[in-house]
mmCIF file with all atom_site columns, C-alpha atoms in Angstrom:
data_model
loop_
_atom_site.group_PDB
_atom_site.id
_atom_site.type_symbol
_atom_site.label_atom_id
_atom_site.label_alt_id
_atom_site.label_comp_id
_atom_site.label_asym_id
_atom_site.label_entity_id
_atom_site.label_seq_id
_atom_site.pdbx_PDB_ins_code
_atom_site.Cartn_x
_atom_site.Cartn_y
_atom_site.Cartn_z
_atom_site.occupancy
_atom_site.B_iso_or_equiv
_atom_site.pdbx_formal_charge
_atom_site.auth_seq_id
_atom_site.auth_comp_id
_atom_site.auth_asym_id
_atom_site.auth_atom_id
_atom_site.pdbx_PDB_model_num
ATOM 1   C CA . GLY A 1 1   ? -3.832  20.308  -7.949  1.00 0.00 ? 1461 GLY A CA 1
ATOM 2   C CA . ASN A 1 2   ? -2.804  17.048  -6.228  1.00 0.00 ? 1462 ASN A CA 1
ATOM 3   C CA . SER A 1 3   ? 0.985   15.932  -5.768  1.00 0.00 ? 1463 SER A CA 1
ATOM 4   C CA . VAL A 1 4   ? 3.047   13.370  -3.846  1.00 0.00 ? 1464 VAL A CA 1
ATOM 5   C CA . THR A 1 5   ? 6.695   14.201  -3.071  1.00 0.00 ? 1465 THR A CA 1
ATOM 6   C CA . GLN A 1 6   ? 8.927   11.226  -1.679  1.00 0.00 ? 1466 GLN A CA 1
ATOM 7   C CA . MET A 1 7   ? 12.432  11.637  -0.406  1.00 0.00 ? 1467 MET A CA 1
ATOM 8   C CA . GLU A 1 8   ? 15.305  11.371  -2.554  1.00 0.00 ? 1468 GLU A CA 1
ATOM 9   C CA . GLY A 1 9   ? 16.528  8.129   -3.189  1.00 0.00 ? 1469 GLY A CA 1
ATOM 10  C CA . PRO A 1 10  ? 18.299  5.979   -3.606  1.00 0.00 ? 1470 PRO A CA 1
ATOM 11  C CA . VAL A 1 11  ? 18.285  4.529   -0.077  1.00 0.00 ? 1471 VAL A CA 1
ATOM 12  C CA . THR A 1 12  ? 20.910  1.975   0.788   1.00 0.00 ? 1472 THR A CA 1
ATOM 13  C CA . LEU A 1 13  ? 20.835  -0.226  4.123   1.00 0.00 ? 1473 LEU A CA 1
ATOM 14  C CA . SER A 1 14  ? 22.290  -2.921  5.908   1.00 0.00 ? 1474 SER A CA 1
ATOM 15  C CA . GLU A 1 15  ? 20.050  -5.760  6.708   1.00 0.00 ? 1475 GLU A CA 1
ATOM 16  C CA . GLU A 1 16  ? 18.262  -5.119  10.319  1.00 0.00 ? 1476 GLU A CA 1
ATOM 17  C CA . ALA A 1 17  ? 18.444  -1.668  9.860   1.00 0.00 ? 1477 ALA A CA 1
ATOM 18  C CA . PHE A 1 18  ? 15.433  0.763   10.540  1.00 0.00 ? 1478 PHE A CA 1
ATOM 19  C CA . LEU A 1 19  ? 13.902  2.140   7.514   1.00 0.00 ? 1479 LEU A CA 1
ATOM 20  C CA . THR A 1 20  ? 12.054  5.395   6.859   1.00 0.00 ? 1480 THR A CA 1
ATOM 21  C CA . ILE A 1 21  ? 10.715  6.747   3.704   1.00 0.00 ? 1481 ILE A CA 1
ATOM 22  C CA . ASN A 1 22  ? 9.270   10.271  3.830   1.00 0.00 ? 1482 ASN A CA 1
ATOM 23  C CA . CYS A 1 23  ? 6.055   10.919  1.632   1.00 0.00 ? 1483 CYS A CA 1
ATOM 24  C CA . THR A 1 24  ? 4.322   14.099  2.028   1.00 0.00 ? 1484 THR A CA 1
ATOM 25  C CA . TYR A 1 25  ? 1.267   15.450  0.109   1.00 0.00 ? 1485 TYR A CA 1
ATOM 26  C CA . THR A 1 26  ? -0.923  18.031  -1.350  1.00 0.00 ? 1486 THR A CA 1
ATOM 27  C CA . ALA A 1 27  ? -4.728  17.341  -2.105  1.00 0.00 ? 1487 ALA A CA 1
ATOM 28  C CA . THR A 1 28  ? -7.666  19.567  -3.153  1.00 0.00 ? 1488 THR A CA 1
ATOM 29  C CA . GLY A 1 29  ? -9.818  16.853  -1.604  1.00 0.00 ? 1489 GLY A CA 1
ATOM 30  C CA . TYR A 1 30  ? -10.023 14.412  1.094   1.00 0.00 ? 1490 TYR A CA 1
ATOM 31  C CA . PRO A 1 31  ? -7.649  11.716  0.003   1.00 0.00 ? 1491 PRO A CA 1
ATOM 32  C CA . SER A 1 32  ? -6.893  7.664   0.575   1.00 0.00 ? 1492 SER A CA 1
ATOM 33  C CA . LEU A 1 33  ? -3.148  7.445   0.721   1.00 0.00 ? 1493 LEU A CA 1
ATOM 34  C CA . PHE A 1 34  ? -1.088  4.167   -0.340  1.00 0.00 ? 1494 PHE A CA 1
ATOM 35  C CA . TRP A 1 35  ? 2.191   2.805   -0.558  1.00 0.00 ? 1495 TRP A CA 1
ATOM 36  C CA . TYR A 1 36  ? 2.958   0.525   -3.461  1.00 0.00 ? 1496 TYR A CA 1
ATOM 37  C CA . VAL A 1 37  ? 5.970   -1.671  -4.083  1.00 0.00 ? 1497 VAL A CA 1
ATOM 38  C CA . GLN A 1 38  ? 7.665   -2.823  -7.032  1.00 0.00 ? 1498 GLN A CA 1
ATOM 39  C CA . TYR A 1 39  ? 9.908   -5.739  -7.088  1.00 0.00 ? 1499 TYR A CA 1
ATOM 40  C CA . PRO A 1 40  ? 12.588  -5.974  -10.234 1.00 0.00 ? 1500 PRO A CA 1
ATOM 41  C CA . GLY A 1 41  ? 10.911  -7.020  -13.463 1.00 0.00 ? 1501 GLY A CA 1
ATOM 42  C CA . GLU A 1 42  ? 7.389   -7.045  -11.448 1.00 0.00 ? 1502 GLU A CA 1
ATOM 43  C CA . GLY A 1 43  ? 4.480   -4.440  -11.609 1.00 0.00 ? 1503 GLY A CA 1
ATOM 44  C CA . LEU A 1 44  ? 3.581   -2.319  -8.805  1.00 0.00 ? 1504 LEU A CA 1
ATOM 45  C CA . GLN A 1 45  ? 1.464   -4.203  -6.086  1.00 0.00 ? 1505 GLN A CA 1
ATOM 46  C CA . LEU A 1 46  ? -0.230  -2.655  -3.096  1.00 0.00 ? 1506 LEU A CA 1
ATOM 47  C CA . LEU A 1 47  ? 1.899   -2.636  0.186   1.00 0.00 ? 1507 LEU A CA 1
ATOM 48  C CA . LEU A 1 48  ? -0.440  -0.715  2.626   1.00 0.00 ? 1508 LEU A CA 1
ATOM 49  C CA . LYS A 1 49  ? -3.137  1.787   2.566   1.00 0.00 ? 1509 LYS A CA 1
ATOM 50  C CA . ALA A 1 50  ? -5.225  4.291   4.949   1.00 0.00 ? 1510 ALA A CA 1
ATOM 51  C CA . THR A 1 51  ? -8.271  5.900   4.156   1.00 0.00 ? 1511 THR A CA 1
ATOM 52  C CA . LYS A 1 52  ? -8.869  8.350   6.840   1.00 0.00 ? 1512 LYS A CA 1
ATOM 53  C CA . ALA A 1 53  ? -6.626  10.542  8.945   1.00 0.00 ? 1513 ALA A CA 1
ATOM 54  C CA . ASP A 1 54  ? -4.713  8.893   12.001  1.00 0.00 ? 1514 ASP A CA 1
ATOM 55  C CA . ASP A 1 55  ? -5.461  5.439   10.134  1.00 0.00 ? 1515 ASP A CA 1
ATOM 56  C CA . LYS A 1 56  ? -2.165  3.309   10.158  1.00 0.00 ? 1516 LYS A CA 1
ATOM 57  C CA . GLY A 1 57  ? -1.568  0.986   7.391   1.00 0.00 ? 1517 GLY A CA 1
ATOM 58  C CA . SER A 1 58  ? 0.506   -2.079  7.999   1.00 0.00 ? 1518 SER A CA 1
ATOM 59  C CA . ASN A 1 59  ? 1.583   -5.194  6.235   1.00 0.00 ? 1519 ASN A CA 1
ATOM 60  C CA . LYS A 1 60  ? 4.917   -7.466  5.942   1.00 0.00 ? 1520 LYS A CA 1
ATOM 61  C CA . GLY A 1 61  ? 6.488   -5.564  8.853   1.00 0.00 ? 1521 GLY A CA 1
ATOM 62  C CA . PHE A 1 62  ? 5.695   -2.005  7.201   1.00 0.00 ? 1522 PHE A CA 1
ATOM 63  C CA . GLU A 1 63  ? 3.715   0.807   8.820   1.00 0.00 ? 1523 GLU A CA 1
ATOM 64  C CA . ALA A 1 64  ? 2.849   4.043   7.779   1.00 0.00 ? 1524 ALA A CA 1
ATOM 65  C CA . THR A 1 65  ? 0.200   6.379   9.697   1.00 0.00 ? 1525 THR A CA 1
ATOM 66  C CA . TYR A 1 66  ? -2.030  9.025   7.838   1.00 0.00 ? 1526 TYR A CA 1
ATOM 67  C CA . ARG A 1 67  ? -1.212  12.651  9.295   1.00 0.00 ? 1527 ARG A CA 1
ATOM 68  C CA . LYS A 1 68  ? -3.562  15.288  8.072   1.00 0.00 ? 1528 LYS A CA 1
ATOM 69  C CA . GLU A 1 69  ? -1.928  17.432  10.168  1.00 0.00 ? 1529 GLU A CA 1
ATOM 70  C CA . THR A 1 70  ? 1.284   17.323  8.648   1.00 0.00 ? 1530 THR A CA 1
ATOM 71  C CA . THR A 1 71  ? 0.089   15.982  5.190   1.00 0.00 ? 1531 THR A CA 1
ATOM 72  C CA . SER A 1 72  ? 2.217   13.093  5.585   1.00 0.00 ? 1532 SER A CA 1
ATOM 73  C CA . PHE A 1 73  ? 2.368   9.339   5.051   1.00 0.00 ? 1533 PHE A CA 1
ATOM 74  C CA . HIS A 1 74  ? 5.918   8.445   6.109   1.00 0.00 ? 1534 HIS A CA 1
ATOM 75  C CA . LEU A 1 75  ? 6.946   4.457   5.515   1.00 0.00 ? 1535 LEU A CA 1
ATOM 76  C CA . GLU A 1 76  ? 9.035   2.367   8.223   1.00 0.00 ? 1536 GLU A CA 1
ATOM 77  C CA . LYS A 1 77  ? 9.882   -0.612  8.817   1.00 0.00 ? 1537 LYS A CA 1
ATOM 78  C CA . GLY A 1 78  ? 11.650  -1.636  11.938  1.00 0.00 ? 1538 GLY A CA 1
ATOM 79  C CA . SER A 1 79  ? 14.035  -4.014  10.625  1.00 0.00 ? 1539 SER A CA 1
ATOM 80  C CA . VAL A 1 80  ? 14.548  -4.575  6.884   1.00 0.00 ? 1540 VAL A CA 1
ATOM 81  C CA . GLN A 1 81  ? 15.760  -7.599  4.789   1.00 0.00 ? 1541 GLN A CA 1
ATOM 82  C CA . VAL A 1 82  ? 17.425  -7.995  1.633   1.00 0.00 ? 1542 VAL A CA 1
ATOM 83  C CA . SER A 1 83  ? 14.003  -9.205  -0.018  1.00 0.00 ? 1543 SER A CA 1
ATOM 84  C CA . ASP A 1 84  ? 12.937  -5.538  0.668   1.00 0.00 ? 1544 ASP A CA 1
ATOM 85  C CA . SER A 1 85  ? 15.156  -4.443  -1.823  1.00 0.00 ? 1545 SER A CA 1
ATOM 86  C CA . ALA A 1 86  ? 12.612  -2.702  -4.472  1.00 0.00 ? 1546 ALA A CA 1
ATOM 87  C CA . VAL A 1 87  ? 11.238  0.650   -5.494  1.00 0.00 ? 1547 VAL A CA 1
ATOM 88  C CA . TYR A 1 88  ? 8.610   2.167   -3.260  1.00 0.00 ? 1548 TYR A CA 1
ATOM 89  C CA . PHE A 1 89  ? 5.856   4.677   -4.431  1.00 0.00 ? 1549 PHE A CA 1
ATOM 90  C CA . CYS A 1 90  ? 3.758   6.702   -2.234  1.00 0.00 ? 1550 CYS A CA 1
ATOM 91  C CA . ALA A 1 91  ? 0.384   7.703   -4.222  1.00 0.00 ? 1551 ALA A CA 1
ATOM 92  C CA . LEU A 1 92  ? -3.012  8.972   -3.284  1.00 0.00 ? 1552 LEU A CA 1
ATOM 93  C CA . THR A 1 93  ? -6.351  9.182   -4.592  1.00 0.00 ? 1553 THR A CA 1
ATOM 94  C CA . LEU A 1 94  ? -9.341  11.510  -4.155  1.00 0.00 ? 1554 LEU A CA 1
ATOM 95  C CA . ASN A 1 95  ? -12.714 10.337  -2.435  1.00 0.00 ? 1555 ASN A CA 1
ATOM 96  C CA . ALA A 1 96  ? -16.260 11.969  -2.264  1.00 0.00 ? 1556 ALA A CA 1
ATOM 97  C CA . GLY A 1 97  ? -19.008 10.367  -0.256  1.00 0.00 ? 1557 GLY A CA 1
ATOM 98  C CA . GLY A 1 98  ? -17.245 7.443   0.434   1.00 0.00 ? 1558 GLY A CA 1
ATOM 99  C CA . THR A 1 99  ? -16.515 6.883   -3.122  1.00 0.00 ? 1559 THR A CA 1
ATOM 100 C CA . SER A 1 100 ? -13.036 6.454   -4.661  1.00 0.00 ? 1560 SER A CA 1
ATOM 101 C CA . TYR A 1 101 ? -12.399 8.396   -7.902  1.00 0.00 ? 1561 TYR A CA 1
ATOM 102 C CA . GLY A 1 102 ? -9.857  5.838   -8.983  1.00 0.00 ? 1562 GLY A CA 1
ATOM 103 C CA . LYS A 1 103 ? -7.325  7.944   -10.470 1.00 0.00 ? 1563 LYS A CA 1
ATOM 104 C CA . LEU A 1 104 ? -3.942  7.660   -8.379  1.00 0.00 ? 1564 LEU A CA 1
ATOM 105 C CA . THR A 1 105 ? -1.300  10.400  -8.097  1.00 0.00 ? 1565 THR A CA 1
ATOM 106 C CA . PHE A 1 106 ? 2.079   9.002   -7.780  1.00 0.00 ? 1566 PHE A CA 1
ATOM 107 C CA . GLY A 1 107 ? 5.512   10.096  -6.110  1.00 0.00 ? 1567 GLY A CA 1
ATOM 108 C CA . GLN A 1 108 ? 8.659   9.546   -7.953  1.00 0.00 ? 1568 GLN A CA 1
ATOM 109 C CA . GLY A 1 109 ? 9.410   6.500   -6.384  1.00 0.00 ? 1569 GLY A CA 1
ATOM 110 C CA . THR A 1 110 ? 12.274  5.604   -4.153  1.00 0.00 ? 1570 THR A CA 1
ATOM 111 C CA . ILE A 1 111 ? 14.710  2.623   -4.491  1.00 0.00 ? 1571 ILE A CA 1
ATOM 112 C CA . LEU A 1 112 ? 15.581  0.737   -1.511  1.00 0.00 ? 1572 LEU A CA 1
ATOM 113 C CA . THR A 1 113 ? 18.458  -1.472  -1.768  1.00 0.00 ? 1573 THR A CA 1
ATOM 114 C CA . VAL A 1 114 ? 19.273  -3.509  1.357   1.00 0.00 ? 1574 VAL A CA 1
ATOM 115 C CA . HIS A 1 115 ? 22.741  -5.282  1.857   1.00 0.00 ? 1575 HIS A CA 1
ATOM 116 C CA . PRO A 1 116 ? 23.720  -8.324  3.763   1.00 0.00 ? 1576 PRO A CA 1
ATOM 117 C CA . ASP B 2 1   ? -8.794  -14.442 -10.751 1.00 0.00 ? 1447 ASP B CA 1
ATOM 118 C CA . ALA B 2 2   ? -5.620  -14.471 -12.958 1.00 0.00 ? 1448 ALA B CA 1
ATOM 119 C CA . GLY B 2 3   ? -5.177  -10.735 -12.509 1.00 0.00 ? 1449 GLY B CA 1
ATOM 120 C CA . VAL B 2 4   ? -4.423  -8.415  -15.004 1.00 0.00 ? 1450 VAL B CA 1
ATOM 121 C CA . ILE B 2 5   ? -3.149  -9.843  -18.197 1.00 0.00 ? 1451 ILE B CA 1
ATOM 122 C CA . GLN B 2 6   ? -0.963  -7.970  -20.443 1.00 0.00 ? 1452 GLN B CA 1
ATOM 123 C CA . SER B 2 7   ? 0.744   -9.192  -24.067 1.00 0.00 ? 1453 SER B CA 1
ATOM 124 C CA . PRO B 2 8   ? 3.191   -9.240  -25.167 1.00 0.00 ? 1454 PRO B CA 1
ATOM 125 C CA . ARG B 2 9   ? 5.875   -9.306  -22.116 1.00 0.00 ? 1455 ARG B CA 1
ATOM 126 C CA . HIS B 2 10  ? 8.454   -8.073  -24.547 1.00 0.00 ? 1456 HIS B CA 1
ATOM 127 C CA . GLU B 2 11  ? 8.358   -6.685  -27.874 1.00 0.00 ? 1457 GLU B CA 1
ATOM 128 C CA . VAL B 2 12  ? 11.220  -5.534  -29.832 1.00 0.00 ? 1458 VAL B CA 1
ATOM 129 C CA . THR B 2 13  ? 10.679  -3.343  -32.973 1.00 0.00 ? 1459 THR B CA 1
ATOM 130 C CA . GLU B 2 14  ? 12.369  -1.121  -35.377 1.00 0.00 ? 1460 GLU B CA 1
ATOM 131 C CA . MET B 2 15  ? 11.573  2.444   -35.821 1.00 0.00 ? 1461 MET B CA 1
ATOM 132 C CA . GLY B 2 16  ? 8.598   3.478   -38.006 1.00 0.00 ? 1462 GLY B CA 1
ATOM 133 C CA . GLN B 2 17  ? 6.723   0.054   -37.287 1.00 0.00 ? 1463 GLN B CA 1
ATOM 134 C CA . GLU B 2 18  ? 3.218   -0.330  -35.371 1.00 0.00 ? 1464 GLU B CA 1
ATOM 135 C CA . VAL B 2 19  ? 3.327   -1.576  -32.084 1.00 0.00 ? 1465 VAL B CA 1
ATOM 136 C CA . THR B 2 20  ? -0.053  -2.898  -30.333 1.00 0.00 ? 1466 THR B CA 1
ATOM 137 C CA . LEU B 2 21  ? 0.248   -3.533  -26.630 1.00 0.00 ? 1467 LEU B CA 1
ATOM 138 C CA . ARG B 2 22  ? -2.882  -5.488  -25.109 1.00 0.00 ? 1468 ARG B CA 1
ATOM 139 C CA . CYS B 2 23  ? -4.611  -5.590  -21.779 1.00 0.00 ? 1469 CYS B CA 1
ATOM 140 C CA . LYS B 2 24  ? -7.268  -7.756  -20.362 1.00 0.00 ? 1470 LYS B CA 1
ATOM 141 C CA . PRO B 2 25  ? -8.043  -5.932  -16.613 1.00 0.00 ? 1471 PRO B CA 1
ATOM 142 C CA . ILE B 2 26  ? -9.716  -7.891  -13.828 1.00 0.00 ? 1472 ILE B CA 1
ATOM 143 C CA . SER B 2 27  ? -13.344 -8.956  -14.165 1.00 0.00 ? 1473 SER B CA 1
ATOM 144 C CA . GLY B 2 28  ? -15.674 -6.435  -12.827 1.00 0.00 ? 1474 GLY B CA 1
ATOM 145 C CA . HIS B 2 29  ? -13.264 -3.760  -12.468 1.00 0.00 ? 1475 HIS B CA 1
ATOM 146 C CA . ASP B 2 30  ? -14.680 -0.569  -14.259 1.00 0.00 ? 1476 ASP B CA 1
ATOM 147 C CA . TYR B 2 31  ? -11.393 1.626   -14.366 1.00 0.00 ? 1477 TYR B CA 1
ATOM 148 C CA . LEU B 2 32  ? -8.405  0.727   -16.729 1.00 0.00 ? 1478 LEU B CA 1
ATOM 149 C CA . PHE B 2 33  ? -5.167  2.622   -16.687 1.00 0.00 ? 1479 PHE B CA 1
ATOM 150 C CA . TRP B 2 34  ? -2.292  2.707   -18.924 1.00 0.00 ? 1480 TRP B CA 1
ATOM 151 C CA . TYR B 2 35  ? 1.247   3.778   -17.627 1.00 0.00 ? 1481 TYR B CA 1
ATOM 152 C CA . ARG B 2 36  ? 4.777   4.038   -19.146 1.00 0.00 ? 1482 ARG B CA 1
ATOM 153 C CA . GLN B 2 37  ? 7.866   3.793   -16.921 1.00 0.00 ? 1483 GLN B CA 1
ATOM 154 C CA . THR B 2 38  ? 11.120  4.915   -17.638 1.00 0.00 ? 1484 THR B CA 1
ATOM 155 C CA . MET B 2 39  ? 14.087  5.791   -15.803 1.00 0.00 ? 1485 MET B CA 1
ATOM 156 C CA . MET B 2 40  ? 14.283  9.259   -16.897 1.00 0.00 ? 1486 MET B CA 1
ATOM 157 C CA . ARG B 2 41  ? 10.760  9.981   -16.317 1.00 0.00 ? 1487 ARG B CA 1
ATOM 158 C CA . GLY B 2 42  ? 9.727   7.579   -13.652 1.00 0.00 ? 1488 GLY B CA 1
ATOM 159 C CA . LEU B 2 43  ? 5.972   6.527   -13.835 1.00 0.00 ? 1489 LEU B CA 1
ATOM 160 C CA . GLU B 2 44  ? 3.587   8.412   -15.907 1.00 0.00 ? 1490 GLU B CA 1
ATOM 161 C CA . LEU B 2 45  ? -0.245  8.012   -16.380 1.00 0.00 ? 1491 LEU B CA 1
ATOM 162 C CA . LEU B 2 46  ? -0.944  8.018   -20.246 1.00 0.00 ? 1492 LEU B CA 1
ATOM 163 C CA . ILE B 2 47  ? -4.682  7.393   -20.276 1.00 0.00 ? 1493 ILE B CA 1
ATOM 164 C CA . TYR B 2 48  ? -7.267  5.696   -18.371 1.00 0.00 ? 1494 TYR B CA 1
ATOM 165 C CA . PHE B 2 49  ? -10.915 4.558   -18.974 1.00 0.00 ? 1495 PHE B CA 1
ATOM 166 C CA . ASN B 2 50  ? -14.017 4.328   -16.926 1.00 0.00 ? 1496 ASN B CA 1
ATOM 167 C CA . ASN B 2 51  ? -16.813 1.779   -18.250 1.00 0.00 ? 1497 ASN B CA 1
ATOM 168 C CA . ASN B 2 52  ? -14.732 1.567   -21.223 1.00 0.00 ? 1498 ASN B CA 1
ATOM 169 C CA . VAL B 2 53  ? -15.148 5.209   -21.968 1.00 0.00 ? 1499 VAL B CA 1
ATOM 170 C CA . PRO B 2 54  ? -11.646 7.571   -21.950 1.00 0.00 ? 1500 PRO B CA 1
ATOM 171 C CA . ILE B 2 55  ? -11.971 9.921   -19.244 1.00 0.00 ? 1501 ILE B CA 1
ATOM 172 C CA . ASP B 2 56  ? -8.577  11.626  -19.168 1.00 0.00 ? 1502 ASP B CA 1
ATOM 173 C CA . ASP B 2 57  ? -5.736  11.195  -22.021 1.00 0.00 ? 1503 ASP B CA 1
ATOM 174 C CA . SER B 2 58  ? -3.784  14.161  -21.207 1.00 0.00 ? 1504 SER B CA 1
ATOM 175 C CA . GLY B 2 59  ? -0.771  11.889  -20.746 1.00 0.00 ? 1505 GLY B CA 1
ATOM 176 C CA . MET B 2 60  ? -0.933  10.615  -24.039 1.00 0.00 ? 1506 MET B CA 1
ATOM 177 C CA . PRO B 2 61  ? 2.524   11.861  -25.365 1.00 0.00 ? 1507 PRO B CA 1
ATOM 178 C CA . GLU B 2 62  ? 1.469   12.733  -28.743 1.00 0.00 ? 1508 GLU B CA 1
ATOM 179 C CA . ASP B 2 63  ? -0.972  11.820  -31.874 1.00 0.00 ? 1509 ASP B CA 1
ATOM 180 C CA . ARG B 2 64  ? 1.179   8.733   -32.364 1.00 0.00 ? 1510 ARG B CA 1
ATOM 181 C CA . PHE B 2 65  ? -0.256  7.017   -29.139 1.00 0.00 ? 1511 PHE B CA 1
ATOM 182 C CA . SER B 2 66  ? -3.824  5.767   -29.318 1.00 0.00 ? 1512 SER B CA 1
ATOM 183 C CA . ALA B 2 67  ? -5.774  3.531   -26.793 1.00 0.00 ? 1513 ALA B CA 1
ATOM 184 C CA . LYS B 2 68  ? -8.891  2.005   -27.172 1.00 0.00 ? 1514 LYS B CA 1
ATOM 185 C CA . MET B 2 69  ? -11.235 -0.056  -24.816 1.00 0.00 ? 1515 MET B CA 1
ATOM 186 C CA . PRO B 2 70  ? -13.841 -1.839  -27.223 1.00 0.00 ? 1516 PRO B CA 1
ATOM 187 C CA . ASN B 2 71  ? -15.481 -3.969  -24.262 1.00 0.00 ? 1517 ASN B CA 1
ATOM 188 C CA . ALA B 2 72  ? -15.124 -4.318  -20.411 1.00 0.00 ? 1518 ALA B CA 1
ATOM 189 C CA . SER B 2 73  ? -12.570 -7.092  -20.962 1.00 0.00 ? 1519 SER B CA 1
ATOM 190 C CA . PHE B 2 74  ? -10.188 -5.755  -23.315 1.00 0.00 ? 1520 PHE B CA 1
ATOM 191 C CA . SER B 2 75  ? -7.938  -2.618  -24.028 1.00 0.00 ? 1521 SER B CA 1
ATOM 192 C CA . THR B 2 76  ? -5.296  -1.735  -26.656 1.00 0.00 ? 1522 THR B CA 1
ATOM 193 C CA . LEU B 2 77  ? -2.377  0.695   -26.406 1.00 0.00 ? 1523 LEU B CA 1
ATOM 194 C CA . LYS B 2 78  ? -1.054  1.565   -30.280 1.00 0.00 ? 1524 LYS B CA 1
ATOM 195 C CA . ILE B 2 79  ? 2.035   3.669   -31.255 1.00 0.00 ? 1525 ILE B CA 1
ATOM 196 C CA . GLN B 2 80  ? 2.198   4.369   -34.765 1.00 0.00 ? 1526 GLN B CA 1
ATOM 197 C CA . PRO B 2 81  ? 4.877   4.905   -35.939 1.00 0.00 ? 1527 PRO B CA 1
ATOM 198 C CA . SER B 2 82  ? 7.066   3.885   -33.062 1.00 0.00 ? 1528 SER B CA 1
ATOM 199 C CA . GLU B 2 83  ? 10.232  5.775   -32.154 1.00 0.00 ? 1529 GLU B CA 1
ATOM 200 C CA . PRO B 2 84  ? 13.466  4.826   -29.999 1.00 0.00 ? 1530 PRO B CA 1
ATOM 201 C CA . ARG B 2 85  ? 12.306  7.336   -27.319 1.00 0.00 ? 1531 ARG B CA 1
ATOM 202 C CA . ASP B 2 86  ? 9.097   5.317   -27.028 1.00 0.00 ? 1532 ASP B CA 1
ATOM 203 C CA . SER B 2 87  ? 11.282  2.602   -25.339 1.00 0.00 ? 1533 SER B CA 1
ATOM 204 C CA . ALA B 2 88  ? 9.781   2.065   -21.822 1.00 0.00 ? 1534 ALA B CA 1
ATOM 205 C CA . VAL B 2 89  ? 7.776   -0.560  -19.809 1.00 0.00 ? 1535 VAL B CA 1
ATOM 206 C CA . TYR B 2 90  ? 4.219   -0.133  -20.449 1.00 0.00 ? 1536 TYR B CA 1
ATOM 207 C CA . PHE B 2 91  ? 1.776   -1.338  -17.551 1.00 0.00 ? 1537 PHE B CA 1
ATOM 208 C CA . CYS B 2 92  ? -1.767  -1.592  -17.409 1.00 0.00 ? 1538 CYS B CA 1
ATOM 209 C CA . ALA B 2 93  ? -3.906  -1.407  -14.259 1.00 0.00 ? 1539 ALA B CA 1
ATOM 210 C CA . SER B 2 94  ? -7.569  -1.940  -13.335 1.00 0.00 ? 1540 SER B CA 1
ATOM 211 C CA . SER B 2 95  ? -9.743  -0.764  -10.087 1.00 0.00 ? 1541 SER B CA 1
ATOM 212 C CA . LYS B 2 96  ? -13.164 -1.098  -9.154  1.00 0.00 ? 1542 LYS B CA 1
ATOM 213 C CA . ARG B 2 97  ? -14.980 2.391   -8.100  1.00 0.00 ? 1543 ARG B CA 1
ATOM 214 C CA . GLY B 2 98  ? -17.175 2.513   -5.244  1.00 0.00 ? 1544 GLY B CA 1
ATOM 215 C CA . HIS B 2 99  ? -14.741 1.353   -2.623  1.00 0.00 ? 1545 HIS B CA 1
ATOM 216 C CA . LEU B 2 100 ? -12.957 3.877   -0.489  1.00 0.00 ? 1546 LEU B CA 1
ATOM 217 C CA . GLY B 2 101 ? -9.175  3.599   -0.885  1.00 0.00 ? 1547 GLY B CA 1
ATOM 218 C CA . SER B 2 102 ? -9.917  1.184   -3.787  1.00 0.00 ? 1548 SER B CA 1
ATOM 219 C CA . GLU B 2 103 ? -6.529  -0.306  -5.242  1.00 0.00 ? 1549 GLU B CA 1
ATOM 220 C CA . GLN B 2 104 ? -5.297  -0.366  -8.146  1.00 0.00 ? 1550 GLN B CA 1
ATOM 221 C CA . PHE B 2 105 ? -4.194  -4.053  -9.457  1.00 0.00 ? 1551 PHE B CA 1
ATOM 222 C CA . PHE B 2 106 ? -1.387  -3.586  -12.089 1.00 0.00 ? 1552 PHE B CA 1
ATOM 223 C CA . GLY B 2 107 ? -0.292  -6.098  -14.640 1.00 0.00 ? 1553 GLY B CA 1
ATOM 224 C CA . PRO B 2 108 ? 3.287   -7.511  -15.251 1.00 0.00 ? 1554 PRO B CA 1
ATOM 225 C CA . GLY B 2 109 ? 4.019   -4.676  -17.819 1.00 0.00 ? 1555 GLY B CA 1
ATOM 226 C CA . THR B 2 110 ? 5.204   -4.876  -21.565 1.00 0.00 ? 1556 THR B CA 1
ATOM 227 C CA . ARG B 2 111 ? 8.812   -4.079  -22.094 1.00 0.00 ? 1557 ARG B CA 1
ATOM 228 C CA . LEU B 2 112 ? 9.033   -2.444  -25.410 1.00 0.00 ? 1558 LEU B CA 1
ATOM 229 C CA . THR B 2 113 ? 12.207  -1.705  -27.505 1.00 0.00 ? 1559 THR B CA 1
ATOM 230 C CA . VAL B 2 114 ? 12.246  0.307   -30.304 1.00 0.00 ? 1560 VAL B CA 1
ATOM 231 C CA . LEU B 2 115 ? 15.424  0.023   -32.408 1.00 0.00 ? 1561 LEU B CA 1
#
């Protein structure tokens, strides 16, 4: 089956520190990969995505590269801010013939807290 | 577009009562998803629809839960009778098939408390 595994949290960092949240996946087909972010009291929102191997998704200073050889999609940011405090979810959806099946498989989420 | 709309935002009810959660997806989206989020179990997919038809309801906890999508712009998730262990945040999300890497758009959620 399909699954996503994220590094255990919570992660606590000081402002301007470097962030890495590890994500690995297993998929029976050809997936697109996503990072979603959930700020306190809100729903999930897309942070970035990559649809094929070696693609790099980026947004708001966050980056992740689709690594097919290691089945990974690690999230990185060079300098975190207090406002980045949130829960981060790695996810995948299967594709076929250029079409997305729509259903997402989520990791368990990683809580990030950034202190001033 | 207003995004995915959910109502109510907060619901407090007593054990045994019927609860109905409502969702309006983004216009033009053909997938609709219901999720439940708790501290203990994280984010769980309960059921999803494609073109108003339920595709996978394997995540529905038990017969007390039911979901309907009578048309493309409205869906309900009903719990009858409700129990304290149903307390959670319930999210609705929608997406559009046909685009590689299509994004799911989430609503703000309904926080349900069953006393």
